[in-house]
mmCIF file with all atom_site columns, C-alpha atoms in Angstrom:
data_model
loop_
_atom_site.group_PDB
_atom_site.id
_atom_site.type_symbol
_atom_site.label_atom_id
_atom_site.label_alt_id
_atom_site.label_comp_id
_atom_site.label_asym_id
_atom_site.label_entity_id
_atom_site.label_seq_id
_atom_site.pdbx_PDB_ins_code
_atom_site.Cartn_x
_atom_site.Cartn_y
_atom_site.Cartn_z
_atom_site.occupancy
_atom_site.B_iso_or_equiv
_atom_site.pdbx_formal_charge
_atom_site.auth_seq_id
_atom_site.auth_comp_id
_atom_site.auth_asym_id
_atom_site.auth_atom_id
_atom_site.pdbx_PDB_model_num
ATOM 1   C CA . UNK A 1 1   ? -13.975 -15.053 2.064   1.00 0.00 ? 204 UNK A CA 1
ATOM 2   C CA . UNK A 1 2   ? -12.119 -16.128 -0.966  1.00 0.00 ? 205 UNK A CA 1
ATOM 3   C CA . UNK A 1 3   ? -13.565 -17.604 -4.485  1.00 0.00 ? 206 UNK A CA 1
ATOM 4   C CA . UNK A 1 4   ? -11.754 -19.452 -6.728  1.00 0.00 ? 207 UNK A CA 1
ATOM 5   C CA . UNK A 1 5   ? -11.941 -22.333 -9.428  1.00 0.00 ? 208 UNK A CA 1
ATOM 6   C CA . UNK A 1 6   ? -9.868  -24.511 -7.309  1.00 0.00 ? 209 UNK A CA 1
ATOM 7   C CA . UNK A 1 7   ? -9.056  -24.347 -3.434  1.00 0.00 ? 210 UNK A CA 1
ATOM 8   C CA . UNK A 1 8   ? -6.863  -26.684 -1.947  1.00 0.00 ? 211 UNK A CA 1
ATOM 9   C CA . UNK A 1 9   ? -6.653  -27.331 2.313   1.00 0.00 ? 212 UNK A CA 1
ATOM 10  C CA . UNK A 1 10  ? -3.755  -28.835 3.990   1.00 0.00 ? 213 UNK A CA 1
ATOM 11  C CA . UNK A 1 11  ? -4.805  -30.127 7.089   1.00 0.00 ? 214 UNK A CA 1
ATOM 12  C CA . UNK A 1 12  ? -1.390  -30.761 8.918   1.00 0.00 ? 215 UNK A CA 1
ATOM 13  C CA . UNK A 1 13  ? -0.373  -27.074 8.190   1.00 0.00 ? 216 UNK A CA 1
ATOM 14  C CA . UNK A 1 14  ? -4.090  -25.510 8.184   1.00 0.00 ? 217 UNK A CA 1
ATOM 15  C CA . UNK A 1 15  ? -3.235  -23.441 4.937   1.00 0.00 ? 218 UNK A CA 1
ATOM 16  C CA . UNK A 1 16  ? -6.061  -22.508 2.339   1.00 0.00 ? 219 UNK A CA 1
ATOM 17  C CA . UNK A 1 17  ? -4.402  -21.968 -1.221  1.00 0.00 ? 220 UNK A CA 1
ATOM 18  C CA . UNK A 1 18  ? -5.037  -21.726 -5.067  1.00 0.00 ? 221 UNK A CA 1
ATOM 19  C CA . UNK A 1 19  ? -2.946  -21.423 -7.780  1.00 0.00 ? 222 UNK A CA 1
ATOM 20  C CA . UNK A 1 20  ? -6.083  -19.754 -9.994  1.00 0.00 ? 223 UNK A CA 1
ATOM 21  C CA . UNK A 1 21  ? -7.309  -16.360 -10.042 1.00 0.00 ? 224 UNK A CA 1
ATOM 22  C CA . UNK A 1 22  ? -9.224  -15.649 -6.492  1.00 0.00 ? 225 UNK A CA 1
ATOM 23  C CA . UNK A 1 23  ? -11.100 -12.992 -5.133  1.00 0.00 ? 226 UNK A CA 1
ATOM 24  C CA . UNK A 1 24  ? -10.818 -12.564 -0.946  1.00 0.00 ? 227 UNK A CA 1
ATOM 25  C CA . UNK A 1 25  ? -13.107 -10.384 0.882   1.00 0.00 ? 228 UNK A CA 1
ATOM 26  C CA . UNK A 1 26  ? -13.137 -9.093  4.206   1.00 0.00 ? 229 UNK A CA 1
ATOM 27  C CA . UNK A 1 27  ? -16.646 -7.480  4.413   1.00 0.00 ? 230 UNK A CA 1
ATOM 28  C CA . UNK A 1 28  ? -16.547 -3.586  5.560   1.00 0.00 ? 231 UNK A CA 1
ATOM 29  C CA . UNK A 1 29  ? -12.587 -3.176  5.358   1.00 0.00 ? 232 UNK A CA 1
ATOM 30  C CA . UNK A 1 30  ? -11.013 -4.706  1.834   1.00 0.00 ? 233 UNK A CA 1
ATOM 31  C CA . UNK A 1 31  ? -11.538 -6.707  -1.169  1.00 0.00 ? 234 UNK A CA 1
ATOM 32  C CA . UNK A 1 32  ? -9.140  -7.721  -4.151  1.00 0.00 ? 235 UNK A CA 1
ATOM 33  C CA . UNK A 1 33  ? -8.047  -10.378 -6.689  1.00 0.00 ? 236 UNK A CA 1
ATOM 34  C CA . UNK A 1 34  ? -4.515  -12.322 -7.497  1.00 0.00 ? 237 UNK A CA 1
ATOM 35  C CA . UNK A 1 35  ? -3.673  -14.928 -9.907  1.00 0.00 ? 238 UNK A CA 1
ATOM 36  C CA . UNK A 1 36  ? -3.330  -17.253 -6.701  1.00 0.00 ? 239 UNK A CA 1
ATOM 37  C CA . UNK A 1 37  ? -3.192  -16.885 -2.570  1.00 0.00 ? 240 UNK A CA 1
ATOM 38  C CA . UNK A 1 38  ? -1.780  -18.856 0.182   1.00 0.00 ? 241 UNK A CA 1
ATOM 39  C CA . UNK A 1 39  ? -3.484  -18.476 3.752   1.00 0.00 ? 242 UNK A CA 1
ATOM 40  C CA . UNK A 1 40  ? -2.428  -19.651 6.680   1.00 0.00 ? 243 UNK A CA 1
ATOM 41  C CA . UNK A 1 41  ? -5.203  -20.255 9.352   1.00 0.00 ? 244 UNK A CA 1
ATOM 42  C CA . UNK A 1 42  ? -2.624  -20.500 12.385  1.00 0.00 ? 245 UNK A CA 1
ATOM 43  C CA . UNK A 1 43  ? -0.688  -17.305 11.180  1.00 0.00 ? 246 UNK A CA 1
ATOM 44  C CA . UNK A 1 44  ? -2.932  -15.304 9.971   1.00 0.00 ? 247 UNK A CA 1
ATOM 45  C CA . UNK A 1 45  ? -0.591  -14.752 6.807   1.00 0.00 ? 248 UNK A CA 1
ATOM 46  C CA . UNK A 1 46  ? -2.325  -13.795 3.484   1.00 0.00 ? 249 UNK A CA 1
ATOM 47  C CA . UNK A 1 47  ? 0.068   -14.437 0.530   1.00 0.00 ? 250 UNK A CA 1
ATOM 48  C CA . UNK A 1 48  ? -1.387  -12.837 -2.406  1.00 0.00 ? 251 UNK A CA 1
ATOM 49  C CA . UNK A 1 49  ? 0.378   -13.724 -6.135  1.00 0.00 ? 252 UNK A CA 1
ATOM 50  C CA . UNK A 1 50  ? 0.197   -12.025 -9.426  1.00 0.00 ? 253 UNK A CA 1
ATOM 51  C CA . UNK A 1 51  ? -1.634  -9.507  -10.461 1.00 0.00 ? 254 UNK A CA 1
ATOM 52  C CA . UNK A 1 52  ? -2.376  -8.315  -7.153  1.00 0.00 ? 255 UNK A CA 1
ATOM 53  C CA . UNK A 1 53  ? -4.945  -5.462  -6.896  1.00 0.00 ? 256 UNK A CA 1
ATOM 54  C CA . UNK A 1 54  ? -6.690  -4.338  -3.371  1.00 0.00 ? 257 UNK A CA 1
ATOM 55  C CA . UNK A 1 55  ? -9.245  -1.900  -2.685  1.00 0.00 ? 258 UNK A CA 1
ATOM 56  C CA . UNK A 1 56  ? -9.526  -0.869  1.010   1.00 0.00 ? 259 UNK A CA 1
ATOM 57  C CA . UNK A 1 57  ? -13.300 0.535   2.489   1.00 0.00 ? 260 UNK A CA 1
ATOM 58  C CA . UNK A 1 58  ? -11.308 3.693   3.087   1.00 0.00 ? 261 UNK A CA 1
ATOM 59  C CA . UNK A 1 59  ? -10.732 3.999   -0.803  1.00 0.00 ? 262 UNK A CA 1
ATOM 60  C CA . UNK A 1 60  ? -7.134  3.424   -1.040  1.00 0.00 ? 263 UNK A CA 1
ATOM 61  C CA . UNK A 1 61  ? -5.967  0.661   -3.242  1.00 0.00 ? 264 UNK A CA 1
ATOM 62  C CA . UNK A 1 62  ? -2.908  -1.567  -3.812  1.00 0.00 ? 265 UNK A CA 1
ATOM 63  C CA . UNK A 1 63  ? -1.552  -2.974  -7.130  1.00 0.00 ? 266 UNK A CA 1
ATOM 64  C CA . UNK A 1 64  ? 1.168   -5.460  -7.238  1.00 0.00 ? 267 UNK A CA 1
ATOM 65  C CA . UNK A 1 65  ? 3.249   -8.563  -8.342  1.00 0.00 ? 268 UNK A CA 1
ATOM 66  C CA . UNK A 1 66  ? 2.919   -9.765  -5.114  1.00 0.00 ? 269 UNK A CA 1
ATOM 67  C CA . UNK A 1 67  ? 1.753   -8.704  -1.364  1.00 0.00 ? 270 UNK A CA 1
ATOM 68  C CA . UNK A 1 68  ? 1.815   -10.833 2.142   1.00 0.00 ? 271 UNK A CA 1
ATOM 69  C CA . UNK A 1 69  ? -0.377  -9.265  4.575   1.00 0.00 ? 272 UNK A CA 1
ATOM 70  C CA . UNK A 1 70  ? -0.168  -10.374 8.036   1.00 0.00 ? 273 UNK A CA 1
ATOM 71  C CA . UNK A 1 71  ? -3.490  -10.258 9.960   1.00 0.00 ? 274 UNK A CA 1
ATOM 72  C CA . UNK A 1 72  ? -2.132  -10.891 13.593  1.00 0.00 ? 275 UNK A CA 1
ATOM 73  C CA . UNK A 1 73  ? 0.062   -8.334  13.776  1.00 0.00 ? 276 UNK A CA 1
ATOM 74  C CA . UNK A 1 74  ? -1.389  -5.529  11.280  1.00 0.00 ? 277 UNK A CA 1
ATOM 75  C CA . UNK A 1 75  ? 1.363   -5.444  8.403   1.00 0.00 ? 278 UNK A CA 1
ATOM 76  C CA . UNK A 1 76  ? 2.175   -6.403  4.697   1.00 0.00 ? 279 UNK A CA 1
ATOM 77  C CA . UNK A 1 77  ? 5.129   -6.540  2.188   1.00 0.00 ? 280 UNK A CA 1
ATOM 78  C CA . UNK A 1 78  ? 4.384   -5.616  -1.576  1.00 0.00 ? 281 UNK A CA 1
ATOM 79  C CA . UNK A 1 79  ? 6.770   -6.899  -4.053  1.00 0.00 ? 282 UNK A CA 1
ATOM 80  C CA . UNK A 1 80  ? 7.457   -6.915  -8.173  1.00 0.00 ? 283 UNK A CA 1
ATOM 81  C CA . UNK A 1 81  ? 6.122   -3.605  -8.819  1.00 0.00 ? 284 UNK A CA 1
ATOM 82  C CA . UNK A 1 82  ? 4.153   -1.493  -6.556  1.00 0.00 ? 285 UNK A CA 1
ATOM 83  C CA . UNK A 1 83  ? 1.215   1.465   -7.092  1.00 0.00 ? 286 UNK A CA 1
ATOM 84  C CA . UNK A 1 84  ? -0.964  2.672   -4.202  1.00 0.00 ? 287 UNK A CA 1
ATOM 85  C CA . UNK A 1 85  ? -3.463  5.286   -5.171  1.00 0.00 ? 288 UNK A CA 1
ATOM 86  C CA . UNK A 1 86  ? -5.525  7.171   -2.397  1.00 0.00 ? 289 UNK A CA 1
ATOM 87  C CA . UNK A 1 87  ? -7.990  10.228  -2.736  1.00 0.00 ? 290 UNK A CA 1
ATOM 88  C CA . UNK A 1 88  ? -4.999  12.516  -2.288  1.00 0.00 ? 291 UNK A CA 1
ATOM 89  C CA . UNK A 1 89  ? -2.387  11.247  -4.678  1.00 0.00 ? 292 UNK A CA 1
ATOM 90  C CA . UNK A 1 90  ? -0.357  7.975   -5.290  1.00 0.00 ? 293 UNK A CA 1
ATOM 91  C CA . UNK A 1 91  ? 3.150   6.689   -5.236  1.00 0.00 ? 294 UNK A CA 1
ATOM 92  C CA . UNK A 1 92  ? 4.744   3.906   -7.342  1.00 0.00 ? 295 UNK A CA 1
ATOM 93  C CA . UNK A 1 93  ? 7.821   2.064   -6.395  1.00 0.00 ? 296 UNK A CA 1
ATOM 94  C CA . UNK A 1 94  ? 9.907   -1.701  -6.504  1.00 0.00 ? 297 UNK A CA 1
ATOM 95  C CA . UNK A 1 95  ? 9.021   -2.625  -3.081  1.00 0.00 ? 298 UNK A CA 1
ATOM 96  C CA . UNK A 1 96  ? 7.572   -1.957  0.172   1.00 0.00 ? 299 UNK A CA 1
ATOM 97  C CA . UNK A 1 97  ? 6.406   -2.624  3.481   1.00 0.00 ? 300 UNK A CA 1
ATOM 98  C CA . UNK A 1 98  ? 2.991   -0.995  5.297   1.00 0.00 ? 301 UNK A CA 1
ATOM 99  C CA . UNK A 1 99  ? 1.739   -0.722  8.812   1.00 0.00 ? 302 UNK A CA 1
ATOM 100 C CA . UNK A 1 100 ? -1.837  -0.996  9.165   1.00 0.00 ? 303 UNK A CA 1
ATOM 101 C CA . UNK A 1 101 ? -4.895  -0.258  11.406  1.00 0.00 ? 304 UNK A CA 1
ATOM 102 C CA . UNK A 1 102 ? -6.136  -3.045  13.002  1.00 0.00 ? 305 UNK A CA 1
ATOM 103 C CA . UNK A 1 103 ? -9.161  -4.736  10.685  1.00 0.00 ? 306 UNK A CA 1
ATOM 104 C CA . UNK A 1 104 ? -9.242  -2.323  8.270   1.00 0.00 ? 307 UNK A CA 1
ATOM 105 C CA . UNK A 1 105 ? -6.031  -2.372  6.220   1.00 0.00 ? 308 UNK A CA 1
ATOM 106 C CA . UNK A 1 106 ? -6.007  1.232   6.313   1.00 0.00 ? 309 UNK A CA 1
ATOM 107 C CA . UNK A 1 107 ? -2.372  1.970   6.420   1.00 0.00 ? 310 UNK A CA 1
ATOM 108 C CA . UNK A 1 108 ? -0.889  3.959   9.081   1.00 0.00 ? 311 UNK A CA 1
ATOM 109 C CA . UNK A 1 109 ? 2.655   3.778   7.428   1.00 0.00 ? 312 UNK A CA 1
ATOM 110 C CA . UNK A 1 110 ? 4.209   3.204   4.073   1.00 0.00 ? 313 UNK A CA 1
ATOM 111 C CA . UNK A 1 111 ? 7.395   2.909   2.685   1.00 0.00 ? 314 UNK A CA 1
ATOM 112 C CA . UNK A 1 112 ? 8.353   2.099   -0.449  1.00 0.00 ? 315 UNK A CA 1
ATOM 113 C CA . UNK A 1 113 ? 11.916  1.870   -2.300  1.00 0.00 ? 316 UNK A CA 1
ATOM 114 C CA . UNK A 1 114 ? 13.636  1.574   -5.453  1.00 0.00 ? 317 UNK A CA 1
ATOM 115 C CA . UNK A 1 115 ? 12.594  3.959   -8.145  1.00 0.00 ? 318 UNK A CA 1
ATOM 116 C CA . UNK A 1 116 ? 9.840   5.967   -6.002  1.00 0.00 ? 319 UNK A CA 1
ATOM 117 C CA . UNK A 1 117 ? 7.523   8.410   -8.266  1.00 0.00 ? 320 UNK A CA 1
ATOM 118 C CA . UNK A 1 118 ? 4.456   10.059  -6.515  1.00 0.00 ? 321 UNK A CA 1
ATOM 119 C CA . UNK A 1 119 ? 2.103   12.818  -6.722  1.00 0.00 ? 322 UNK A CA 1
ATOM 120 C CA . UNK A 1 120 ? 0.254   14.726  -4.073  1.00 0.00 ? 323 UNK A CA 1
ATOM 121 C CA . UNK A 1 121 ? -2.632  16.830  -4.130  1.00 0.00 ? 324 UNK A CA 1
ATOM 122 C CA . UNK A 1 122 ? -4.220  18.850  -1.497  1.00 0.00 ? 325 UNK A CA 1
ATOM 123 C CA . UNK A 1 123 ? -7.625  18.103  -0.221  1.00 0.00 ? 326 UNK A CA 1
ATOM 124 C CA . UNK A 1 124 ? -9.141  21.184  -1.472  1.00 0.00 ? 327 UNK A CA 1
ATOM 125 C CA . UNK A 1 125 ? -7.474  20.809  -4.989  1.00 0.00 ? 328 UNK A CA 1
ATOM 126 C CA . UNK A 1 126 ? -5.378  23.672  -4.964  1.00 0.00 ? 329 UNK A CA 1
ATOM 127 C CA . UNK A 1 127 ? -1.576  22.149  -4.646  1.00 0.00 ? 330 UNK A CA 1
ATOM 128 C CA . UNK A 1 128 ? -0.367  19.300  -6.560  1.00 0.00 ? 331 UNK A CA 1
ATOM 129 C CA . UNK A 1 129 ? 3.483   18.138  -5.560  1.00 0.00 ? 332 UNK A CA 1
ATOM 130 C CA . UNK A 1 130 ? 5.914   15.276  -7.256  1.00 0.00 ? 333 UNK A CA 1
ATOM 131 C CA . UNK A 1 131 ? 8.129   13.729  -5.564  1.00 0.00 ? 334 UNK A CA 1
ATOM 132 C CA . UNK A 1 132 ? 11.196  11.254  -7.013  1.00 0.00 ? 335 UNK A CA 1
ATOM 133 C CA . UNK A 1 133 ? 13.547  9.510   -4.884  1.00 0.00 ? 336 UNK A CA 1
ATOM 134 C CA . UNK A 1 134 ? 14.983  6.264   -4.185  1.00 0.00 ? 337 UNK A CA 1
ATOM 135 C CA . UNK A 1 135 ? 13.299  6.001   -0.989  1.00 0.00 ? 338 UNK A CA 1
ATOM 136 C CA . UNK A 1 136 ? 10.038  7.330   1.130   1.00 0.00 ? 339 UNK A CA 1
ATOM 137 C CA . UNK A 1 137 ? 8.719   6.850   4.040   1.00 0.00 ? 340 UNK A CA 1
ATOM 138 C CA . UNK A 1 138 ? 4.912   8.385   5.010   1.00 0.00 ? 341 UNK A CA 1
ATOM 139 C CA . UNK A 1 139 ? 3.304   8.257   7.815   1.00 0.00 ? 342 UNK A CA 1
ATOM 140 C CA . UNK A 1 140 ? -0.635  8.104   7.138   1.00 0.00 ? 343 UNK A CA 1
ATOM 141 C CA . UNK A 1 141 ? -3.066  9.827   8.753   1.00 0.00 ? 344 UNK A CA 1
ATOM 142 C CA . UNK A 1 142 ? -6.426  8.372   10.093  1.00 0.00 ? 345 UNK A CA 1
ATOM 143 C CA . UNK A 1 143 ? -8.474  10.461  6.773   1.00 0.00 ? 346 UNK A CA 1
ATOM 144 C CA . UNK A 1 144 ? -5.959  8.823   4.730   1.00 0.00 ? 347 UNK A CA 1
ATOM 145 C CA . UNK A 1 145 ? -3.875  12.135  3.993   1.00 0.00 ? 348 UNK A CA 1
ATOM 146 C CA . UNK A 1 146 ? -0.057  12.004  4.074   1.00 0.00 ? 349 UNK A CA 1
ATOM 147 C CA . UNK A 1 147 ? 1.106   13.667  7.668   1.00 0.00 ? 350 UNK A CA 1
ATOM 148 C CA . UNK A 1 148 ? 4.977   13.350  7.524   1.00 0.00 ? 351 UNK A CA 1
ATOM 149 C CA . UNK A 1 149 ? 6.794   12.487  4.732   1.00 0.00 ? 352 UNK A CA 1
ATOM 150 C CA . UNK A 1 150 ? 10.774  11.583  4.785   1.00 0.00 ? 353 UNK A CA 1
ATOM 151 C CA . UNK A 1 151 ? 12.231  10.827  1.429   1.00 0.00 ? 354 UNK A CA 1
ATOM 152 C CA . UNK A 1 152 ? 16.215  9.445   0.848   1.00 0.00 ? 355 UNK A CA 1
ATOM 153 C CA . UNK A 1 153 ? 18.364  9.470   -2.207  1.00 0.00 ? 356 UNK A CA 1
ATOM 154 C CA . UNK A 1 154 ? 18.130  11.549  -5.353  1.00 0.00 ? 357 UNK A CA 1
ATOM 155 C CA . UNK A 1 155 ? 14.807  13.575  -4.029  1.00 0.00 ? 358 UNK A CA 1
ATOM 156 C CA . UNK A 1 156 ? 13.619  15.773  -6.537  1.00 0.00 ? 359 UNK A CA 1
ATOM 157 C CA . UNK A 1 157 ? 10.335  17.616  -5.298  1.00 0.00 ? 360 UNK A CA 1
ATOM 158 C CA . UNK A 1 158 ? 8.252   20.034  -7.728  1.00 0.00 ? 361 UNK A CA 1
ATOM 159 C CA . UNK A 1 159 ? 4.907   21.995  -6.933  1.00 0.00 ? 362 UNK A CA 1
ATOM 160 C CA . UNK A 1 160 ? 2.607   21.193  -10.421 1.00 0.00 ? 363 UNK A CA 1
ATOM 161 C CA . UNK A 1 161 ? 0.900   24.530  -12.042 1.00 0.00 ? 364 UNK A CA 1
ATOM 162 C CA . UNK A 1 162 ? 1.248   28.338  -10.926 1.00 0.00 ? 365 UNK A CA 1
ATOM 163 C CA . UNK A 1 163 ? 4.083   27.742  -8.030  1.00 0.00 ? 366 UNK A CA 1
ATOM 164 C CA . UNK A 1 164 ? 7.105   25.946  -9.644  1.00 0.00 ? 367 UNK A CA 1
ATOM 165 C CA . UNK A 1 165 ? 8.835   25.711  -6.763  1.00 0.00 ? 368 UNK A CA 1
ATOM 166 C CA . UNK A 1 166 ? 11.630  22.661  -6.828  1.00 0.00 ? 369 UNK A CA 1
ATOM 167 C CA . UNK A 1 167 ? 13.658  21.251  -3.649  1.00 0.00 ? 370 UNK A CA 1
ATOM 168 C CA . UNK A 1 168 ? 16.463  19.151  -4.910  1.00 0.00 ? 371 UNK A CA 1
ATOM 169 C CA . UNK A 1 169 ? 18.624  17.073  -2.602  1.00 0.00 ? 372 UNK A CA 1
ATOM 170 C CA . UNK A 1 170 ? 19.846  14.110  -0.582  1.00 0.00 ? 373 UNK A CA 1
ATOM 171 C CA . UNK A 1 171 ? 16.751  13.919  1.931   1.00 0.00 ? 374 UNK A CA 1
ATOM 172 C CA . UNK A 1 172 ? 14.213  15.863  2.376   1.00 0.00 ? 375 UNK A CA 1
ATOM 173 C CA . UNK A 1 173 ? 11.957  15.462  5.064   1.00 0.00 ? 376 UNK A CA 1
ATOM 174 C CA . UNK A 1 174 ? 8.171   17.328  5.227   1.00 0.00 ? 377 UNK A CA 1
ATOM 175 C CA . UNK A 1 175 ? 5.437   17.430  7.943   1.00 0.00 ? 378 UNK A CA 1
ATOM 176 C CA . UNK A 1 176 ? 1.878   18.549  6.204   1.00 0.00 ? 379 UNK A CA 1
ATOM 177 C CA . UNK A 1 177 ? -0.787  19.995  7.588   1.00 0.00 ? 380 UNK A CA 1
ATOM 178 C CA . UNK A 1 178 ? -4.280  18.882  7.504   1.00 0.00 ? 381 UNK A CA 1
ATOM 179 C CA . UNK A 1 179 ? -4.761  20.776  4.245   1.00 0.00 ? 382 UNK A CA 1
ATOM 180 C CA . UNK A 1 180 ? -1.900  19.372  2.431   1.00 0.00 ? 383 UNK A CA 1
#
């Protein structure tokens, strides 16, 4: 569902779109808002432009200058500035790409690059990490907790309160457990 001021069909390309501020729904599995969208019937592409901000039924959301999710084949591309927050911890970056779960847009994988700031907490509170690097790669388990991480370029990695530990290096590569 999407509700806007102004919606505009093109028949010979079967593409919804508005250049105003719309809200989409997908009942049970996301909702959000951008200052227009493009969506192509055939496709199954959802372009999504300005002020982009998704929240998933799994409680993860998505802020962004601009996102393209495709529905066929369970993907989308964030662009101009990037945050994506979950229960556990966020991560900020320039750009990115996501694999999702089928109808829910719970993401299975993200990646994200230039600029890459995130925090991680365990589930039960008692760990908090940063990470910084130029490049990360998670893949997403299906509670929505970080499984393996991989990180490239400039990684700087601190535990937050008692611990102070710090990796420093090139790439660093972790593999959580269901704790964190």
């Amino acid at each position: 569902t999407a509700r806007s001021e102004e919606l505009t069909y093109n028949h010979r390309g079967r593409i919804v779109a508005s250049s105003q501020k719309t809200s989409i729904e997908q009942p049970g599995s996301m909702s959000g808002r951008a200052d227009g969208i493009e969506y192509g019937l055939d496709s199954g592409l959802l372009k999504l432009n300005g002020n982009v901000q998704v929240q998933t039924a799994g409680q993860a959301s998505l802020e962004a200058g601009a996102a393209v999710f495709n529905q066929k084949e369970n993907w989308t591309t964030m662009a101009a500035g990037v945050f994506i927050q979950s229960e556990t911890g966020w991560i900020r970056g320039a750009a990115g790409r996501a694999d999702l779960e089928p109808n829910t847009y719970k993401p299975k994988t993200v990646t994200l690059e230039g600029d890459v700031t995130g925090q991680l907490r365990t589930r039960d509170g008692r760990n908090s990490w940063t990470v910084r690097s130029n490049w990360i790669d998670a893949a997403i388990s299906p509670a929505g907790s970080a499984e393996r991480v991989k990180t490239r370029g400039n990684v700087v990695v601190e535990e937050l309160g008692g611990g102070g530990r710090r990796l420093d290096g090139g790439e660093i590569d972790a593999t959580l457990n269901a704790a964190g």
